[in-house]
Amino acid sequence: MRGRYSVRKYSKRSGQVGPTGIIYVAWHGRGKEREDVKSAIDAHWRHFVQEAIAKQRNAGVGHLRSVWMKDDLYICLQLPYEGAEVLEEQLLELGSRFKDDWERRFMQTALGGWIEELRLHTGISIVERLLPGRYDELWYEGIKRAIIHGQSPSAPERSMRIKAFNHLIQSRLIYPVYQPIISLRNETVYGYEALLRCPDNRWFAGPQPLFAFAAEEGMLYTLDRLARERAIEESTGLADGQKLFINITSQIIDDPSFTPGQTRSLLEQFGLSPHHVVFELTERSSIEDFGAAKKILDHYRNQGYQIAIDDAGAGYSSLQSIVELQPDLIKIDRSLIRGIHLDPMKEHIVQHFTELAAKMGISIVAEGIEEEEELAQIRSMGIAYAQGYLLGKPQASIGRNDSTSA
């Protein structure tokens, strides 16, 4: 961040003073009521902040000015002339960095360690110009907005997560890796599951937190659509007869934007058809309306897509999902496969799935195979397909370095 917040007090074009950024910083929580904590904050907090701000200046952050109102701190800095969205992002990044660093270091040095019921809150606001004659009014409005923004400890973090999410989507930074699914009948690659990955960043540790955030913010379809697009775009190398497994969730099939035309058009661009694709419907989230879900899935099946129930045995309604939706494949969750050769109960449950699937004309995929003994066990039970690190790890492209030790 060196130089990013350099001071530019006057516009070269107009000579006017630029906008002022305000970062509100204050301790909140029941832990603040403790006498030892209160005494430590009174004795050490201001000195800690002065040293920390001095280090930021030396690091090239620019001119930071601290204004105190009792224990509440307002850090002011002159902002460059840029778009409002860019300025807000810069302030959010700086405020978030102060919170993470100062909260941890002050607790360690002044309070003797982490205190669960004590948190450092930060909030931000931008004042376009502190005009003469209106300085007090504009300053008051600015600090009020910063306080409101900082009332919730998660507000700045949520803002940064939204910006990080939008950047991932707009720049198409998410990407797929492909894990082979092996036929145990002829020891060939039956297909590949496309697994989403995102670049390392501080806000999303992996695909599960990314999808959870998208669901919370009402942006699940946007993420799902891009994931499907990227899975298809990078699937060059898929051989004739092989399947591309693409994950979807029960929330997505209820979304009116989830239309077959977009996926089909993209498939055609890459020389594929719906017959190459298996939609994996995760069973970890409940389906509220099986009738509606079946109608939608049948619509896709009639176009040539196949349907798989993923994570069977790990969710809320495995048997009902299978009976109601009548999928083409069932993927048995790894929790039931792990150590199946040592656990008669797991063997019994998987055998139950296998017998039910056979009666309904459904194929079984055993997920999470990591041991030779697990593979031997599911093979002896007549399961058709298997997937797991023993058989092949996720890889950047299809058909490269397949390991078929089956």
mmCIF file of C-alpha atoms in Angstrom:
data_model
loop_
_atom_site.group_PDB
_atom_site.id
_atom_site.type_symbol
_atom_site.label_atom_id
_atom_site.label_comp_id
_atom_site.label_asym_id
_atom_site.label_seq_id
_atom_site.Cartn_x
_atom_site.Cartn_y
_atom_site.Cartn_z
ATOM 1 C CA MET A 1 0.000 0.000 0.000
ATOM 2 C CA ARG A 2 2.987 2.311 -0.031
ATOM 3 C CA GLY A 3 2.092 5.677 -1.514
ATOM 4 C CA ARG A 4 -1.545 4.776 -2.079
ATOM 5 C CA TYR A 5 -2.820 7.375 0.386
ATOM 6 C CA SER A 6 -0.387 10.127 -0.515
ATOM 7 C CA VAL A 7 -1.624 13.625 0.340
ATOM 8 C CA ARG A 8 -3.047 15.777 -2.420
ATOM 9 C CA LYS A 9 -4.694 18.670 -0.660
ATOM 10 C CA TYR A 10 -5.487 20.747 -3.712
ATOM 11 C CA SER A 11 -6.746 19.935 -7.174
ATOM 12 C CA LYS A 12 -4.404 21.169 -9.876
ATOM 13 C CA ARG A 13 -7.428 22.126 -11.936
ATOM 14 C CA SER A 14 -9.480 24.033 -9.358
ATOM 15 C CA GLY A 15 -7.203 24.629 -6.375
ATOM 16 C CA GLN A 16 -9.933 23.281 -4.128
ATOM 17 C CA VAL A 17 -9.343 21.143 -1.065
ATOM 18 C CA GLY A 18 -9.999 17.478 -1.752
ATOM 19 C CA PRO A 19 -12.289 15.092 0.134
ATOM 20 C CA THR A 20 -11.521 14.034 3.704
ATOM 21 C CA GLY A 21 -11.731 10.438 4.852
ATOM 22 C CA ILE A 22 -12.756 9.628 8.421
ATOM 23 C CA ILE A 23 -12.072 6.282 10.101
ATOM 24 C CA TYR A 24 -13.880 5.751 13.401
ATOM 25 C CA VAL A 25 -12.073 3.431 15.850
ATOM 26 C CA ALA A 26 -13.465 2.388 19.251
ATOM 27 C CA TRP A 27 -13.532 -0.543 21.653
ATOM 28 C CA HIS A 28 -16.895 -2.273 22.144
ATOM 29 C CA GLY A 29 -18.212 -5.259 24.076
ATOM 30 C CA ARG A 30 -18.870 -6.431 27.603
ATOM 31 C CA GLY A 31 -15.165 -6.991 28.135
ATOM 32 C CA LYS A 32 -14.713 -3.223 28.198
ATOM 33 C CA GLU A 33 -16.664 -3.111 31.500
ATOM 34 C CA ARG A 34 -13.973 -5.074 33.312
ATOM 35 C CA GLU A 35 -11.930 -2.855 35.607
ATOM 36 C CA ASP A 36 -8.583 -4.252 34.454
ATOM 37 C CA VAL A 37 -9.502 -3.761 30.795
ATOM 38 C CA LYS A 38 -10.819 -0.250 31.385
ATOM 39 C CA SER A 39 -7.642 0.694 33.279
ATOM 40 C CA ALA A 40 -5.405 -0.726 30.530
ATOM 41 C CA ILE A 41 -7.277 1.171 27.819
ATOM 42 C CA ASP A 42 -7.113 4.412 29.831
ATOM 43 C CA ALA A 43 -3.399 3.968 30.473
ATOM 44 C CA HIS A 44 -2.096 2.634 27.171
ATOM 45 C CA TRP A 45 -4.550 3.004 24.263
ATOM 46 C CA ARG A 46 -3.716 6.566 23.183
ATOM 47 C CA HIS A 47 0.028 5.981 23.325
ATOM 48 C CA PHE A 48 -0.407 2.724 21.356
ATOM 49 C CA VAL A 49 -2.397 4.565 18.662
ATOM 50 C CA GLN A 50 0.121 7.410 18.400
ATOM 51 C CA GLU A 51 2.955 4.950 17.814
ATOM 52 C CA ALA A 52 0.895 2.933 15.332
ATOM 53 C CA ILE A 53 -0.078 6.018 13.321
ATOM 54 C CA ALA A 54 3.536 7.212 13.290
ATOM 55 C CA LYS A 55 4.547 3.859 11.796
ATOM 56 C CA GLN A 56 1.841 4.197 9.136
ATOM 57 C CA ARG A 57 3.171 7.638 8.174
ATOM 58 C CA ASN A 58 6.686 6.262 7.919
ATOM 59 C CA ALA A 59 5.355 3.447 5.729
ATOM 60 C CA GLY A 60 4.078 5.981 3.208
ATOM 61 C CA VAL A 61 0.376 5.920 4.037
ATOM 62 C CA GLY A 62 0.332 9.709 4.075
ATOM 63 C CA HIS A 63 -0.754 12.374 6.528
ATOM 64 C CA LEU A 64 -2.981 10.881 9.194
ATOM 65 C CA ARG A 65 -4.475 13.122 11.853
ATOM 66 C CA SER A 66 -6.018 11.705 15.033
ATOM 67 C CA VAL A 67 -8.956 13.369 16.770
ATOM 68 C CA TRP A 68 -10.060 12.032 20.165
ATOM 69 C CA MET A 69 -13.495 12.283 21.754
ATOM 70 C CA LYS A 70 -13.072 10.575 25.112
ATOM 71 C CA ASP A 71 -12.084 6.980 24.185
ATOM 72 C CA ASP A 72 -13.334 7.214 20.602
ATOM 73 C CA LEU A 73 -10.755 7.869 17.922
ATOM 74 C CA TYR A 74 -11.326 9.500 14.537
ATOM 75 C CA ILE A 75 -8.489 9.198 12.044
ATOM 76 C CA CYS A 76 -8.669 11.818 9.310
ATOM 77 C CA LEU A 77 -6.735 11.799 6.070
ATOM 78 C CA GLN A 78 -6.823 13.872 2.933
ATOM 79 C CA LEU A 79 -7.935 11.757 -0.007
ATOM 80 C CA PRO A 80 -6.877 12.036 -3.647
ATOM 81 C CA TYR A 81 -9.342 13.061 -6.345
ATOM 82 C CA GLU A 82 -10.725 9.726 -7.460
ATOM 83 C CA GLY A 83 -14.164 8.170 -7.885
ATOM 84 C CA ALA A 84 -16.273 7.774 -4.758
ATOM 85 C CA GLU A 85 -16.212 3.974 -5.067
ATOM 86 C CA VAL A 86 -12.407 3.890 -5.221
ATOM 87 C CA LEU A 87 -12.107 6.206 -2.217
ATOM 88 C CA GLU A 88 -14.527 4.098 -0.207
ATOM 89 C CA GLU A 89 -12.603 0.938 -1.037
ATOM 90 C CA GLN A 90 -9.337 2.555 0.034
ATOM 91 C CA LEU A 91 -10.828 3.641 3.356
ATOM 92 C CA LEU A 92 -12.388 0.226 3.957
ATOM 93 C CA GLU A 93 -9.056 -1.485 3.299
ATOM 94 C CA LEU A 94 -7.199 0.868 5.618
ATOM 95 C CA GLY A 95 -9.828 0.677 8.366
ATOM 96 C CA SER A 96 -9.948 -3.101 8.128
ATOM 97 C CA ARG A 97 -6.174 -3.300 8.354
ATOM 98 C CA PHE A 98 -6.124 -1.047 11.427
ATOM 99 C CA LYS A 99 -8.805 -3.167 13.105
ATOM 100 C CA ASP A 100 -7.127 -6.526 12.484
ATOM 101 C CA ASP A 101 -3.630 -5.333 13.429
ATOM 102 C CA TRP A 102 -4.426 -3.036 16.348
ATOM 103 C CA GLU A 103 -6.988 -5.325 17.979
ATOM 104 C CA ARG A 104 -4.571 -8.245 18.035
ATOM 105 C CA ARG A 105 -1.458 -6.315 19.050
ATOM 106 C CA PHE A 106 -3.094 -4.188 21.765
ATOM 107 C CA MET A 107 -4.673 -7.206 23.414
ATOM 108 C CA GLN A 108 -1.354 -9.020 23.403
ATOM 109 C CA THR A 109 0.771 -6.128 24.688
ATOM 110 C CA ALA A 110 -1.596 -4.261 27.028
ATOM 111 C CA LEU A 111 -4.266 -6.768 28.049
ATOM 112 C CA GLY A 112 -2.240 -9.952 28.405
ATOM 113 C CA GLY A 113 -3.974 -11.893 25.635
ATOM 114 C CA TRP A 114 -7.154 -12.322 23.664
ATOM 115 C CA ILE A 115 -10.435 -11.256 25.333
ATOM 116 C CA GLU A 116 -13.436 -12.875 23.691
ATOM 117 C CA GLU A 117 -15.969 -10.205 24.734
ATOM 118 C CA LEU A 118 -13.921 -7.248 23.523
ATOM 119 C CA ARG A 119 -13.723 -6.057 19.939
ATOM 120 C CA LEU A 120 -12.313 -3.087 18.086
ATOM 121 C CA HIS A 121 -14.944 -1.549 15.814
ATOM 122 C CA THR A 122 -14.141 0.584 12.793
ATOM 123 C CA GLY A 123 -16.398 2.607 10.516
ATOM 124 C CA ILE A 124 -15.744 4.988 7.653
ATOM 125 C CA SER A 125 -17.199 8.050 5.962
ATOM 126 C CA ILE A 126 -16.121 10.522 3.306
ATOM 127 C CA VAL A 127 -16.663 14.288 3.545
ATOM 128 C CA GLU A 128 -16.405 15.856 0.123
ATOM 129 C CA ARG A 129 -14.968 19.167 1.366
ATOM 130 C CA LEU A 130 -14.812 20.746 4.812
ATOM 131 C CA LEU A 131 -15.927 24.145 3.574
ATOM 132 C CA PRO A 132 -15.270 27.348 5.510
ATOM 133 C CA GLY A 133 -18.351 28.394 7.457
ATOM 134 C CA ARG A 134 -19.726 24.825 7.400
ATOM 135 C CA TYR A 135 -16.754 23.033 8.907
ATOM 136 C CA ASP A 136 -18.444 22.040 12.176
ATOM 137 C CA GLU A 137 -21.640 20.915 10.453
ATOM 138 C CA LEU A 138 -19.875 18.807 7.827
ATOM 139 C CA TRP A 139 -17.448 17.361 10.375
ATOM 140 C CA TYR A 140 -20.336 16.370 12.645
ATOM 141 C CA GLU A 141 -22.195 14.684 9.781
ATOM 142 C CA GLY A 142 -19.034 12.853 8.765
ATOM 143 C CA ILE A 143 -18.265 11.429 12.194
ATOM 144 C CA LYS A 144 -21.925 10.475 12.686
ATOM 145 C CA ARG A 145 -21.888 8.438 9.477
ATOM 146 C CA ALA A 146 -18.612 6.786 10.499
ATOM 147 C CA ILE A 147 -20.041 5.851 13.921
ATOM 148 C CA ILE A 148 -23.184 4.375 12.370
ATOM 149 C CA HIS A 149 -21.094 2.415 9.886
ATOM 150 C CA GLY A 150 -18.976 1.078 12.745
ATOM 151 C CA GLN A 151 -21.838 0.083 15.079
ATOM 152 C CA SER A 152 -21.777 -3.469 13.799
ATOM 153 C CA PRO A 153 -18.365 -5.128 14.018
ATOM 154 C CA SER A 154 -19.096 -6.955 10.775
ATOM 155 C CA ALA A 155 -20.209 -3.964 8.680
ATOM 156 C CA PRO A 156 -16.781 -2.972 7.280
ATOM 157 C CA GLU A 157 -15.901 -6.630 6.760
ATOM 158 C CA ARG A 158 -19.162 -7.245 4.907
ATOM 159 C CA SER A 159 -18.466 -4.250 2.677
ATOM 160 C CA MET A 160 -15.021 -5.584 1.845
ATOM 161 C CA ARG A 161 -16.381 -9.080 1.200
ATOM 162 C CA ILE A 162 -18.943 -7.698 -1.230
ATOM 163 C CA LYS A 163 -16.231 -5.798 -3.092
ATOM 164 C CA ALA A 164 -13.958 -8.852 -3.132
ATOM 165 C CA PHE A 165 -16.836 -11.027 -4.364
ATOM 166 C CA ASN A 166 -17.718 -8.580 -7.140
ATOM 167 C CA HIS A 167 -14.070 -8.442 -8.199
ATOM 168 C CA LEU A 168 -13.909 -12.260 -8.413
ATOM 169 C CA ILE A 169 -17.054 -12.329 -10.533
ATOM 170 C CA GLN A 170 -16.336 -9.363 -12.808
ATOM 171 C CA SER A 171 -12.737 -10.434 -13.457
ATOM 172 C CA ARG A 172 -13.770 -14.106 -13.777
ATOM 173 C CA LEU A 173 -11.039 -15.126 -11.343
ATOM 174 C CA ILE A 174 -12.675 -18.341 -10.167
ATOM 175 C CA TYR A 175 -11.514 -21.438 -12.003
ATOM 176 C CA PRO A 176 -12.266 -25.181 -12.148
ATOM 177 C CA VAL A 177 -10.207 -28.238 -11.417
ATOM 178 C CA TYR A 178 -11.335 -31.672 -12.558
ATOM 179 C CA GLN A 179 -11.383 -34.927 -10.611
ATOM 180 C CA PRO A 180 -11.834 -38.173 -12.554
ATOM 181 C CA ILE A 181 -14.693 -40.591 -11.892
ATOM 182 C CA ILE A 182 -13.629 -44.147 -12.680
ATOM 183 C CA SER A 183 -15.731 -46.992 -14.022
ATOM 184 C CA LEU A 184 -15.059 -50.103 -11.937
ATOM 185 C CA ARG A 185 -16.447 -52.290 -14.710
ATOM 186 C CA ASN A 186 -13.732 -51.558 -17.256
ATOM 187 C CA GLU A 187 -11.273 -49.360 -15.301
ATOM 188 C CA THR A 188 -11.684 -46.371 -17.621
ATOM 189 C CA VAL A 189 -12.475 -42.724 -16.891
ATOM 190 C CA TYR A 190 -16.261 -42.362 -16.956
ATOM 191 C CA GLY A 191 -16.187 -38.595 -16.446
ATOM 192 C CA TYR A 192 -14.863 -35.644 -14.475
ATOM 193 C CA GLU A 193 -16.355 -33.567 -11.703
ATOM 194 C CA ALA A 194 -15.674 -29.838 -12.078
ATOM 195 C CA LEU A 195 -14.694 -28.434 -8.671
ATOM 196 C CA LEU A 196 -14.609 -24.683 -8.147
ATOM 197 C CA ARG A 197 -11.486 -22.953 -6.876
ATOM 198 C CA CYS A 198 -10.827 -19.293 -6.151
ATOM 199 C CA PRO A 199 -7.507 -17.460 -5.793
ATOM 200 C CA ASP A 200 -6.073 -17.045 -2.325
ATOM 201 C CA ASN A 201 -7.426 -13.969 -0.597
ATOM 202 C CA ARG A 202 -8.187 -12.861 2.942
ATOM 203 C CA TRP A 203 -11.976 -12.918 2.522
ATOM 204 C CA PHE A 204 -12.805 -16.359 1.133
ATOM 205 C CA ALA A 205 -10.815 -19.357 2.302
ATOM 206 C CA GLY A 206 -12.318 -21.623 -0.353
ATOM 207 C CA PRO A 207 -15.390 -22.426 -2.450
ATOM 208 C CA GLN A 208 -17.661 -23.319 0.481
ATOM 209 C CA PRO A 209 -17.291 -19.921 2.239
ATOM 210 C CA LEU A 210 -17.632 -18.244 -1.161
ATOM 211 C CA PHE A 211 -20.924 -20.008 -1.924
ATOM 212 C CA ALA A 212 -22.197 -19.428 1.620
ATOM 213 C CA PHE A 213 -21.546 -15.696 1.266
ATOM 214 C CA ALA A 214 -23.204 -15.599 -2.157
ATOM 215 C CA ALA A 215 -26.304 -17.267 -0.691
ATOM 216 C CA GLU A 216 -26.441 -14.762 2.196
ATOM 217 C CA GLU A 217 -26.182 -11.811 -0.187
ATOM 218 C CA GLY A 218 -28.653 -13.098 -2.772
ATOM 219 C CA MET A 219 -25.927 -13.559 -5.397
ATOM 220 C CA LEU A 220 -25.895 -17.352 -5.556
ATOM 221 C CA TYR A 221 -27.145 -17.594 -9.127
ATOM 222 C CA THR A 222 -24.492 -15.127 -10.330
ATOM 223 C CA LEU A 223 -21.742 -17.279 -8.820
ATOM 224 C CA ASP A 224 -23.291 -20.544 -9.960
ATOM 225 C CA ARG A 225 -23.655 -19.335 -13.541
ATOM 226 C CA LEU A 226 -20.020 -18.237 -13.712
ATOM 227 C CA ALA A 227 -18.887 -21.528 -12.161
ATOM 228 C CA ARG A 228 -20.799 -23.454 -14.843
ATOM 229 C CA GLU A 229 -19.368 -21.262 -17.586
ATOM 230 C CA ARG A 230 -15.802 -21.705 -16.357
ATOM 231 C CA ALA A 231 -16.282 -25.475 -15.946
ATOM 232 C CA ILE A 232 -17.370 -25.768 -19.585
ATOM 233 C CA GLU A 233 -14.801 -23.322 -20.974
ATOM 234 C CA GLU A 234 -11.869 -25.227 -19.474
ATOM 235 C CA SER A 235 -13.194 -28.711 -20.244
ATOM 236 C CA THR A 236 -11.244 -29.214 -23.464
ATOM 237 C CA GLY A 237 -9.942 -32.751 -23.575
ATOM 238 C CA LEU A 238 -13.233 -34.425 -22.688
ATOM 239 C CA ALA A 239 -13.359 -37.591 -24.788
ATOM 240 C CA ASP A 240 -16.386 -38.965 -26.617
ATOM 241 C CA GLY A 241 -18.685 -40.687 -24.147
ATOM 242 C CA GLN A 242 -17.155 -39.064 -21.082
ATOM 243 C CA LYS A 243 -19.310 -36.974 -18.747
ATOM 244 C CA LEU A 244 -18.760 -33.541 -17.223
ATOM 245 C CA PHE A 245 -20.252 -33.371 -13.702
ATOM 246 C CA ILE A 246 -21.320 -29.836 -12.709
ATOM 247 C CA ASN A 247 -22.584 -28.998 -9.212
ATOM 248 C CA ILE A 248 -25.810 -27.077 -8.632
ATOM 249 C CA THR A 249 -27.841 -26.441 -5.468
ATOM 250 C CA SER A 250 -31.529 -26.753 -4.718
ATOM 251 C CA GLN A 251 -31.776 -22.955 -4.428
ATOM 252 C CA ILE A 252 -30.536 -22.570 -7.998
ATOM 253 C CA ILE A 253 -33.148 -24.783 -9.627
ATOM 254 C CA ASP A 254 -35.833 -22.557 -8.087
ATOM 255 C CA ASP A 255 -34.279 -19.429 -9.581
ATOM 256 C CA PRO A 256 -36.197 -18.219 -12.658
ATOM 257 C CA SER A 257 -32.877 -17.141 -14.212
ATOM 258 C CA PHE A 258 -31.676 -20.764 -14.275
ATOM 259 C CA THR A 259 -32.498 -21.370 -17.926
ATOM 260 C CA PRO A 260 -31.237 -24.196 -20.135
ATOM 261 C CA GLY A 261 -30.556 -21.993 -23.133
ATOM 262 C CA GLN A 262 -27.481 -20.311 -21.637
ATOM 263 C CA THR A 263 -25.757 -23.577 -20.727
ATOM 264 C CA ARG A 264 -26.659 -25.258 -24.007
ATOM 265 C CA SER A 265 -25.373 -22.332 -26.067
ATOM 266 C CA LEU A 266 -22.059 -22.401 -24.197
ATOM 267 C CA LEU A 267 -21.740 -26.164 -24.657
ATOM 268 C CA GLU A 268 -22.180 -25.786 -28.396
ATOM 269 C CA GLN A 269 -19.373 -23.210 -28.516
ATOM 270 C CA PHE A 270 -16.996 -25.850 -27.175
ATOM 271 C CA GLY A 271 -18.256 -28.749 -29.258
ATOM 272 C CA LEU A 272 -20.273 -30.325 -26.456
ATOM 273 C CA SER A 273 -23.950 -31.154 -25.971
ATOM 274 C CA PRO A 274 -26.271 -31.720 -22.991
ATOM 275 C CA HIS A 275 -25.518 -35.446 -23.304
ATOM 276 C CA HIS A 276 -22.031 -34.716 -21.985
ATOM 277 C CA VAL A 277 -23.305 -33.032 -18.802
ATOM 278 C CA VAL A 278 -24.439 -34.424 -15.459
ATOM 279 C CA PHE A 279 -25.931 -31.854 -13.079
ATOM 280 C CA GLU A 280 -25.055 -32.781 -9.497
ATOM 281 C CA LEU A 281 -27.793 -31.650 -7.116
ATOM 282 C CA THR A 282 -26.286 -31.411 -3.645
ATOM 283 C CA GLU A 283 -28.316 -33.220 -0.994
ATOM 284 C CA ARG A 284 -26.884 -31.236 1.914
ATOM 285 C CA SER A 285 -29.593 -28.591 1.564
ATOM 286 C CA SER A 286 -33.237 -29.605 1.834
ATOM 287 C CA ILE A 287 -35.642 -29.381 -1.087
ATOM 288 C CA GLU A 288 -38.883 -27.708 -0.048
ATOM 289 C CA ASP A 289 -41.009 -28.572 -3.077
ATOM 290 C CA PHE A 290 -40.148 -31.919 -4.655
ATOM 291 C CA GLY A 291 -42.924 -31.561 -7.217
ATOM 292 C CA ALA A 292 -41.535 -28.302 -8.585
ATOM 293 C CA ALA A 293 -37.949 -29.587 -8.452
ATOM 294 C CA LYS A 294 -38.888 -32.756 -10.336
ATOM 295 C CA LYS A 295 -40.659 -30.744 -13.018
ATOM 296 C CA ILE A 296 -37.592 -28.562 -13.569
ATOM 297 C CA LEU A 297 -35.154 -31.478 -13.550
ATOM 298 C CA ASP A 298 -37.316 -33.478 -15.943
ATOM 299 C CA HIS A 299 -37.207 -30.474 -18.271
ATOM 300 C CA TYR A 300 -33.412 -30.711 -18.327
ATOM 301 C CA ARG A 301 -33.398 -34.491 -18.566
ATOM 302 C CA ASN A 302 -35.626 -34.295 -21.646
ATOM 303 C CA GLN A 303 -32.967 -32.170 -23.331
ATOM 304 C CA GLY A 304 -30.296 -34.799 -22.735
ATOM 305 C CA TYR A 305 -28.775 -33.715 -19.430
ATOM 306 C CA GLN A 306 -28.390 -36.325 -16.694
ATOM 307 C CA ILE A 307 -29.121 -35.706 -13.012
ATOM 308 C CA ALA A 308 -27.142 -36.933 -10.003
ATOM 309 C CA ILE A 309 -27.965 -36.656 -6.306
ATOM 310 C CA ASP A 310 -24.698 -35.604 -4.655
ATOM 311 C CA ASP A 311 -23.656 -36.238 -1.024
ATOM 312 C CA ALA A 312 -26.323 -38.922 -0.557
ATOM 313 C CA GLY A 313 -26.403 -39.995 3.070
ATOM 314 C CA ALA A 314 -25.100 -36.666 4.393
ATOM 315 C CA GLY A 315 -28.206 -34.497 4.092
ATOM 316 C CA TYR A 316 -31.742 -34.209 5.274
ATOM 317 C CA SER A 317 -33.834 -36.454 3.026
ATOM 318 C CA SER A 318 -31.706 -38.902 1.051
ATOM 319 C CA LEU A 319 -34.332 -41.575 0.383
ATOM 320 C CA GLN A 320 -37.052 -39.054 -0.379
ATOM 321 C CA SER A 321 -34.757 -37.201 -2.800
ATOM 322 C CA ILE A 322 -34.014 -40.436 -4.634
ATOM 323 C CA VAL A 323 -37.626 -41.631 -4.788
ATOM 324 C CA GLU A 324 -39.100 -38.242 -5.724
ATOM 325 C CA LEU A 325 -36.474 -37.043 -8.201
ATOM 326 C CA GLN A 326 -35.461 -40.418 -9.694
ATOM 327 C CA PRO A 327 -31.923 -39.329 -10.645
ATOM 328 C CA ASP A 328 -29.688 -41.080 -13.141
ATOM 329 C CA LEU A 329 -26.873 -41.405 -10.595
ATOM 330 C CA ILE A 330 -26.452 -41.318 -6.808
ATOM 331 C CA LYS A 331 -23.140 -40.181 -5.350
ATOM 332 C CA ILE A 332 -22.624 -41.715 -1.898
ATOM 333 C CA ASP A 333 -21.083 -39.176 0.486
ATOM 334 C CA ARG A 334 -17.492 -39.775 1.551
ATOM 335 C CA SER A 335 -18.537 -39.899 5.220
ATOM 336 C CA LEU A 336 -20.157 -43.280 4.498
ATOM 337 C CA ILE A 337 -17.277 -44.541 2.361
ATOM 338 C CA ARG A 338 -14.434 -43.610 4.703
ATOM 339 C CA GLY A 339 -13.456 -46.799 6.556
ATOM 340 C CA ILE A 340 -16.399 -48.763 5.161
ATOM 341 C CA HIS A 341 -14.338 -51.976 5.269
ATOM 342 C CA LEU A 342 -14.104 -51.579 9.066
ATOM 343 C CA ASP A 343 -17.662 -50.470 9.831
ATOM 344 C CA PRO A 344 -20.550 -52.947 9.322
ATOM 345 C CA MET A 345 -23.130 -50.176 9.824
ATOM 346 C CA LYS A 346 -21.685 -48.097 6.977
ATOM 347 C CA GLU A 347 -21.572 -51.205 4.830
ATOM 348 C CA HIS A 348 -25.241 -51.891 5.621
ATOM 349 C CA ILE A 349 -26.331 -48.323 4.747
ATOM 350 C CA VAL A 350 -24.388 -48.267 1.474
ATOM 351 C CA GLN A 351 -25.736 -51.713 0.582
ATOM 352 C CA HIS A 352 -29.239 -50.341 1.155
ATOM 353 C CA PHE A 353 -28.555 -47.486 -1.283
ATOM 354 C CA THR A 354 -27.078 -49.926 -3.787
ATOM 355 C CA GLU A 355 -30.088 -52.271 -3.701
ATOM 356 C CA LEU A 356 -32.566 -49.392 -3.962
ATOM 357 C CA ALA A 357 -30.633 -47.896 -6.889
ATOM 358 C CA ALA A 358 -30.529 -51.242 -8.708
ATOM 359 C CA LYS A 359 -34.313 -51.599 -8.450
ATOM 360 C CA MET A 360 -34.774 -48.058 -9.837
ATOM 361 C CA GLY A 361 -32.193 -48.379 -12.629
ATOM 362 C CA ILE A 362 -29.878 -45.821 -10.991
ATOM 363 C CA SER A 363 -26.048 -46.029 -11.013
ATOM 364 C CA ILE A 364 -23.972 -45.491 -7.861
ATOM 365 C CA VAL A 365 -20.793 -43.417 -7.510
ATOM 366 C CA ALA A 366 -18.788 -43.921 -4.310
ATOM 367 C CA GLU A 367 -17.025 -40.676 -3.321
ATOM 368 C CA GLY A 368 -13.878 -40.123 -1.285
ATOM 369 C CA ILE A 369 -11.985 -43.356 -1.983
ATOM 370 C CA GLU A 370 -8.582 -43.018 -0.343
ATOM 371 C CA GLU A 371 -7.668 -46.558 0.730
ATOM 372 C CA GLU A 372 -7.201 -49.746 -1.274
ATOM 373 C CA GLU A 373 -9.393 -51.559 1.269
ATOM 374 C CA GLU A 374 -12.250 -49.087 0.699
ATOM 375 C CA LEU A 375 -11.985 -49.631 -3.043
ATOM 376 C CA ALA A 376 -12.015 -53.424 -2.644
ATOM 377 C CA GLN A 377 -15.076 -53.210 -0.390
ATOM 378 C CA ILE A 378 -17.202 -51.092 -2.724
ATOM 379 C CA ARG A 379 -16.117 -53.175 -5.701
ATOM 380 C CA SER A 380 -17.324 -56.324 -3.919
ATOM 381 C CA MET A 381 -20.697 -54.619 -3.357
ATOM 382 C CA GLY A 382 -21.217 -54.142 -7.096
ATOM 383 C CA ILE A 383 -20.893 -50.349 -7.154
ATOM 384 C CA ALA A 384 -20.328 -49.133 -10.709
ATOM 385 C CA TYR A 385 -18.260 -45.964 -10.286
ATOM 386 C CA ALA A 386 -15.750 -44.536 -7.828
ATOM 387 C CA GLN A 387 -14.068 -41.196 -7.159
ATOM 388 C CA GLY A 388 -11.331 -40.148 -4.736
ATOM 389 C CA TYR A 389 -7.677 -39.328 -4.247
ATOM 390 C CA LEU A 390 -6.703 -42.981 -4.616
ATOM 391 C CA LEU A 391 -8.090 -42.945 -8.146
ATOM 392 C CA GLY A 392 -7.151 -39.429 -9.210
ATOM 393 C CA LYS A 393 -6.645 -36.027 -7.625
ATOM 394 C CA PRO A 394 -8.262 -32.827 -8.932
ATOM 395 C CA GLN A 395 -6.228 -31.462 -11.796
ATOM 396 C CA ALA A 396 -6.077 -28.254 -13.813
ATOM 397 C CA SER A 397 -7.099 -29.858 -17.086
ATOM 398 C CA ILE A 398 -8.999 -32.909 -18.253
ATOM 399 C CA GLY A 399 -7.109 -36.033 -19.234
ATOM 400 C CA ARG A 400 -3.772 -35.074 -17.682
ATOM 401 C CA ASN A 401 -2.040 -37.368 -15.196
ATOM 402 C CA ASP A 402 -5.054 -39.581 -14.595
ATOM 403 C CA SER A 403 -4.347 -42.200 -11.979
ATOM 404 C CA THR A 404 -6.601 -45.225 -12.417
ATOM 405 C CA SER A 405 -5.281 -47.646 -9.844
ATOM 406 C CA ALA A 406 -8.657 -49.412 -9.890
#
